[in-house]
N, C-alpha and C. Protein backbone atom coordinates (compact mmCIF):
# COMPACT_ATOMS: atom_id res chain seq x y z
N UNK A 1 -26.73 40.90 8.96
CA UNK A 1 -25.54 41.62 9.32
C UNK A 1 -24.51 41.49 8.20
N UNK A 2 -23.80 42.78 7.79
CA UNK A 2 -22.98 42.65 6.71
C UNK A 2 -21.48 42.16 7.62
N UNK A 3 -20.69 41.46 6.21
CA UNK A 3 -19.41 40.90 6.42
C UNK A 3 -18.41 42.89 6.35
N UNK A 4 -17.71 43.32 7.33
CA UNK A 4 -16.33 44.37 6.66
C UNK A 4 -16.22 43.68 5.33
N UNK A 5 -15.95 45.27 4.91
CA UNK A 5 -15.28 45.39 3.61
C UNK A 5 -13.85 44.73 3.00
N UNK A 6 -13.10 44.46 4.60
CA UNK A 6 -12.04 43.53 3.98
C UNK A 6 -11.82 42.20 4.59
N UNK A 7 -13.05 41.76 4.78
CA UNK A 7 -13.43 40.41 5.23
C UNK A 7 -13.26 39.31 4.19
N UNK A 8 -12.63 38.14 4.25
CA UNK A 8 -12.18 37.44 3.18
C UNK A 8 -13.22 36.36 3.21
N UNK A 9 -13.46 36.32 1.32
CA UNK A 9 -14.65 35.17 1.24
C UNK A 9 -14.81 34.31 1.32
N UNK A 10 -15.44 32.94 1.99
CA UNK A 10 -15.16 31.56 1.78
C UNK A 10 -15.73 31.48 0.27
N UNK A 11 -14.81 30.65 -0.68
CA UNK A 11 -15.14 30.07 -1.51
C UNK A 11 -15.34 28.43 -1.73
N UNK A 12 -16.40 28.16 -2.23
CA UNK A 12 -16.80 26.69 -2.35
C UNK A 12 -15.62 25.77 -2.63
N UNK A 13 -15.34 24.51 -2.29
CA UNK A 13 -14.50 23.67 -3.35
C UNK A 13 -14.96 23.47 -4.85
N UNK A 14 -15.98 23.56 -5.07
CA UNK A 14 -16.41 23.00 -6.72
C UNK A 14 -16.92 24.47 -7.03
N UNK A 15 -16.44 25.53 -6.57
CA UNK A 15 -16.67 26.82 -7.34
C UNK A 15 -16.37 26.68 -8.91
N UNK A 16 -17.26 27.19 -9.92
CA UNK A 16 -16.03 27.39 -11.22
C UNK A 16 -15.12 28.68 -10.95
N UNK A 17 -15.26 29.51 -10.03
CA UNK A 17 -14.43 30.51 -10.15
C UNK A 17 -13.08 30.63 -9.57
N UNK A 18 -12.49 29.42 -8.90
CA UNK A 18 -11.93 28.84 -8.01
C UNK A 18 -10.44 28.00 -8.99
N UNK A 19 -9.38 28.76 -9.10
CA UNK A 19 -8.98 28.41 -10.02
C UNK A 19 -8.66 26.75 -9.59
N UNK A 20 -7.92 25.99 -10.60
CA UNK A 20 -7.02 24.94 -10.53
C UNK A 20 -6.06 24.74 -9.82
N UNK A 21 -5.71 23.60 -9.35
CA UNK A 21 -4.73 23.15 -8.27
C UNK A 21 -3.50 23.10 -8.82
N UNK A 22 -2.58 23.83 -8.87
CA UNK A 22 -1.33 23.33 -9.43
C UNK A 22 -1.01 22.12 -9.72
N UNK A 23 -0.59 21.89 -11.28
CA UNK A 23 0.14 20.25 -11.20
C UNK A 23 1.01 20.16 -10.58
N UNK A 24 1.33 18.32 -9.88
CA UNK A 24 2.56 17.71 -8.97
C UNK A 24 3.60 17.93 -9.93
N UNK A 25 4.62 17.90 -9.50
CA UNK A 25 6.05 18.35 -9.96
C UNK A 25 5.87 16.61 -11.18
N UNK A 26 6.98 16.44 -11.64
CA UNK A 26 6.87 15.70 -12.75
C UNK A 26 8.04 14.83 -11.97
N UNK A 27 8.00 13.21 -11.34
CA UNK A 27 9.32 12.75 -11.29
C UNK A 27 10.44 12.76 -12.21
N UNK A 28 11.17 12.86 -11.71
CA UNK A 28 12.55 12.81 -12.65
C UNK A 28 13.54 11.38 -12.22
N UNK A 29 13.17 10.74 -12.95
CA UNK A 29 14.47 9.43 -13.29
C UNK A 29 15.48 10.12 -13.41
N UNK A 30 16.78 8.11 -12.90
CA UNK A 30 18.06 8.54 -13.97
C UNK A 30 18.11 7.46 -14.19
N UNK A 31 19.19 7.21 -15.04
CA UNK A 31 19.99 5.82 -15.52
C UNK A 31 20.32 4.59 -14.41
N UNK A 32 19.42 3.56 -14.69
CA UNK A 32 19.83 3.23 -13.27
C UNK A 32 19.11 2.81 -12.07
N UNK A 33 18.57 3.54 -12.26
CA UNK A 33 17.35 3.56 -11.52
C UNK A 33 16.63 2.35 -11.29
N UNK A 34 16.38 1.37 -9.77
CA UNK A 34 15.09 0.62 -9.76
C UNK A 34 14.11 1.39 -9.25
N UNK A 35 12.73 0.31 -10.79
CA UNK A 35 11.76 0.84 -10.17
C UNK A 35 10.58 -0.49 -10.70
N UNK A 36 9.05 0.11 -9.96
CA UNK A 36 8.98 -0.67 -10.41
C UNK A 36 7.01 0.05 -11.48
N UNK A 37 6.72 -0.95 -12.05
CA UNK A 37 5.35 -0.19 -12.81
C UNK A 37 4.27 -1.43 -12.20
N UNK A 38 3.18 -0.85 -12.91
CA UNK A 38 1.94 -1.78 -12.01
C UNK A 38 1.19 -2.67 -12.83
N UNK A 39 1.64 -2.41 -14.30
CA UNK A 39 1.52 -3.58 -15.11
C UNK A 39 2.80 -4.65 -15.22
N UNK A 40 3.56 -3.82 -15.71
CA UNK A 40 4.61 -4.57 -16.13
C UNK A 40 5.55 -5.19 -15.09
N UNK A 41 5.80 -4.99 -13.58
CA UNK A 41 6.69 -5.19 -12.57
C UNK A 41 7.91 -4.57 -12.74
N UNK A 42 8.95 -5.28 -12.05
CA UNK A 42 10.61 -4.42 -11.46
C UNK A 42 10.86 -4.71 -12.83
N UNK A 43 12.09 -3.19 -12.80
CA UNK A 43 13.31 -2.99 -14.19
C UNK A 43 13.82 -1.90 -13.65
N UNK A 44 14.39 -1.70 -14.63
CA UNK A 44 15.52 -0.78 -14.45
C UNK A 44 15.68 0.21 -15.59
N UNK A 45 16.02 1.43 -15.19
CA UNK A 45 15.52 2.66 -16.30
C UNK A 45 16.77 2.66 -16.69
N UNK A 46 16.69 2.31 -18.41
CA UNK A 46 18.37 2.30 -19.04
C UNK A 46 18.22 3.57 -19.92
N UNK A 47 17.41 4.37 -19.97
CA UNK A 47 17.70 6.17 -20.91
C UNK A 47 16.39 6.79 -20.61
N UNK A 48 16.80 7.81 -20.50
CA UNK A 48 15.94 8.80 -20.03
C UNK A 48 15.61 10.43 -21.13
N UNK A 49 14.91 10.45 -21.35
CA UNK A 49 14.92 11.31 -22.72
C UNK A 49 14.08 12.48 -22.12
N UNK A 50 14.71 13.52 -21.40
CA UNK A 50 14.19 14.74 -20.87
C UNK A 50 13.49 14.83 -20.33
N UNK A 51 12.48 15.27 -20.13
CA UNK A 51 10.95 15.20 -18.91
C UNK A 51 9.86 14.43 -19.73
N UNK A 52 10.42 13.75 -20.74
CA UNK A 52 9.12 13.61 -21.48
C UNK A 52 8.97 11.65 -21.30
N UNK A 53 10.12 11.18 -21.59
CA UNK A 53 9.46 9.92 -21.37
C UNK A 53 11.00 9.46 -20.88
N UNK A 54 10.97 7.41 -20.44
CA UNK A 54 11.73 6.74 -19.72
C UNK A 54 11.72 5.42 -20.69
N UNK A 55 13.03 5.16 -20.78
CA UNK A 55 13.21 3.53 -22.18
C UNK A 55 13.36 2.42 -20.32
N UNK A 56 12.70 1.90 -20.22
CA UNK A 56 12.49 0.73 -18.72
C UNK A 56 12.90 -1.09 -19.13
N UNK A 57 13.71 -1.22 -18.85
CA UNK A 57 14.13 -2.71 -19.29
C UNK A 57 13.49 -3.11 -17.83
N UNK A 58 12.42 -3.85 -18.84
CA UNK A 58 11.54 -5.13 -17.41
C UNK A 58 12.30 -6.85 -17.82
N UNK A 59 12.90 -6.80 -18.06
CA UNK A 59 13.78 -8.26 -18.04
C UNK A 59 13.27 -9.17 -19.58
N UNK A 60 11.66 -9.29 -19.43
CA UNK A 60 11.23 -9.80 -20.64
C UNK A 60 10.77 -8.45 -21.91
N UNK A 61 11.18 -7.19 -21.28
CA UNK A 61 10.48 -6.27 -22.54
C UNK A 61 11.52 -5.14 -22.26
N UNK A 62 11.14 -4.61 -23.18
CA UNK A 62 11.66 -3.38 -23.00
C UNK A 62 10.99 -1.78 -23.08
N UNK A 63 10.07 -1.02 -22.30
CA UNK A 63 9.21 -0.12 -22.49
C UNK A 63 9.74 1.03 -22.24
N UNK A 64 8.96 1.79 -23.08
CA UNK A 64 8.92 3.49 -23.07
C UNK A 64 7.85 4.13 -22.44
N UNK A 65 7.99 4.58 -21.30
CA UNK A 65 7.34 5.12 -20.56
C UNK A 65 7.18 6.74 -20.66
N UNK A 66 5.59 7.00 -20.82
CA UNK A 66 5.75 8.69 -21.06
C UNK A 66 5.21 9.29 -19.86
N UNK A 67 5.37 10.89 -20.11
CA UNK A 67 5.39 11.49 -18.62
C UNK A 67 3.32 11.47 -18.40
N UNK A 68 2.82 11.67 -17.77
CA UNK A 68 2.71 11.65 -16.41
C UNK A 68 2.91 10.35 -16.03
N UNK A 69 4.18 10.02 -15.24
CA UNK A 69 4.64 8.41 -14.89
C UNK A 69 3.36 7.97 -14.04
N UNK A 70 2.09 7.52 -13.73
CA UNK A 70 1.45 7.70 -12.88
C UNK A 70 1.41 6.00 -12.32
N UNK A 71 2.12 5.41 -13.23
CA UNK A 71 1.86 3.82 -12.73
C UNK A 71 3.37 3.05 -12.43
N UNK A 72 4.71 4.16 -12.61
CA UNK A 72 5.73 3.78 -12.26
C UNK A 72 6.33 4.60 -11.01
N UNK A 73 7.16 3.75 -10.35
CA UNK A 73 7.23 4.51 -8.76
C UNK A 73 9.26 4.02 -8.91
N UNK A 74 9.79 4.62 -8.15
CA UNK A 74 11.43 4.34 -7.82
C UNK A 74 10.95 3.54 -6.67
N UNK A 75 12.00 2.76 -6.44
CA UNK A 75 12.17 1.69 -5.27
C UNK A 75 13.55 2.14 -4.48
């Protein structure tokens, strides 16, 4: 039995024809900010340099964090 002509197709999950999932929005820090990372532990975000990366004072260091933040979270 045929599907109508404007019957909509299931497509597979692992189709290749199936485009891409939109990327998650990008967090956005500010000055100020606690947070904390999953190597390094709690600090505090002292500059923030556009969407691209975060300067993070962890008490004993001081790191630059670039975007996709995927191991730093706000508290």
């Amino acid at each position: 039995m045929k599907q109508a002509s404007g019957a909509s197709h299931r497509h597979l999950p692992t189709s290749p024809f199936k485009p891409p999932p939109p990327a998650p929005p990008v967090e956005r820090f500010s000055v100020n900010d606690q947070v904390t990372h999953d190597r390094y532990g709690l600090g505090v975000v002292i500059a923030v340099e556009d969407e691209i990366a975060v300067l993070v004072d962890f008490k004993s260091r001081q790191e630059r964090i670039t975007t996709p933040f995927n191991k730093l979270y706000r508290l």
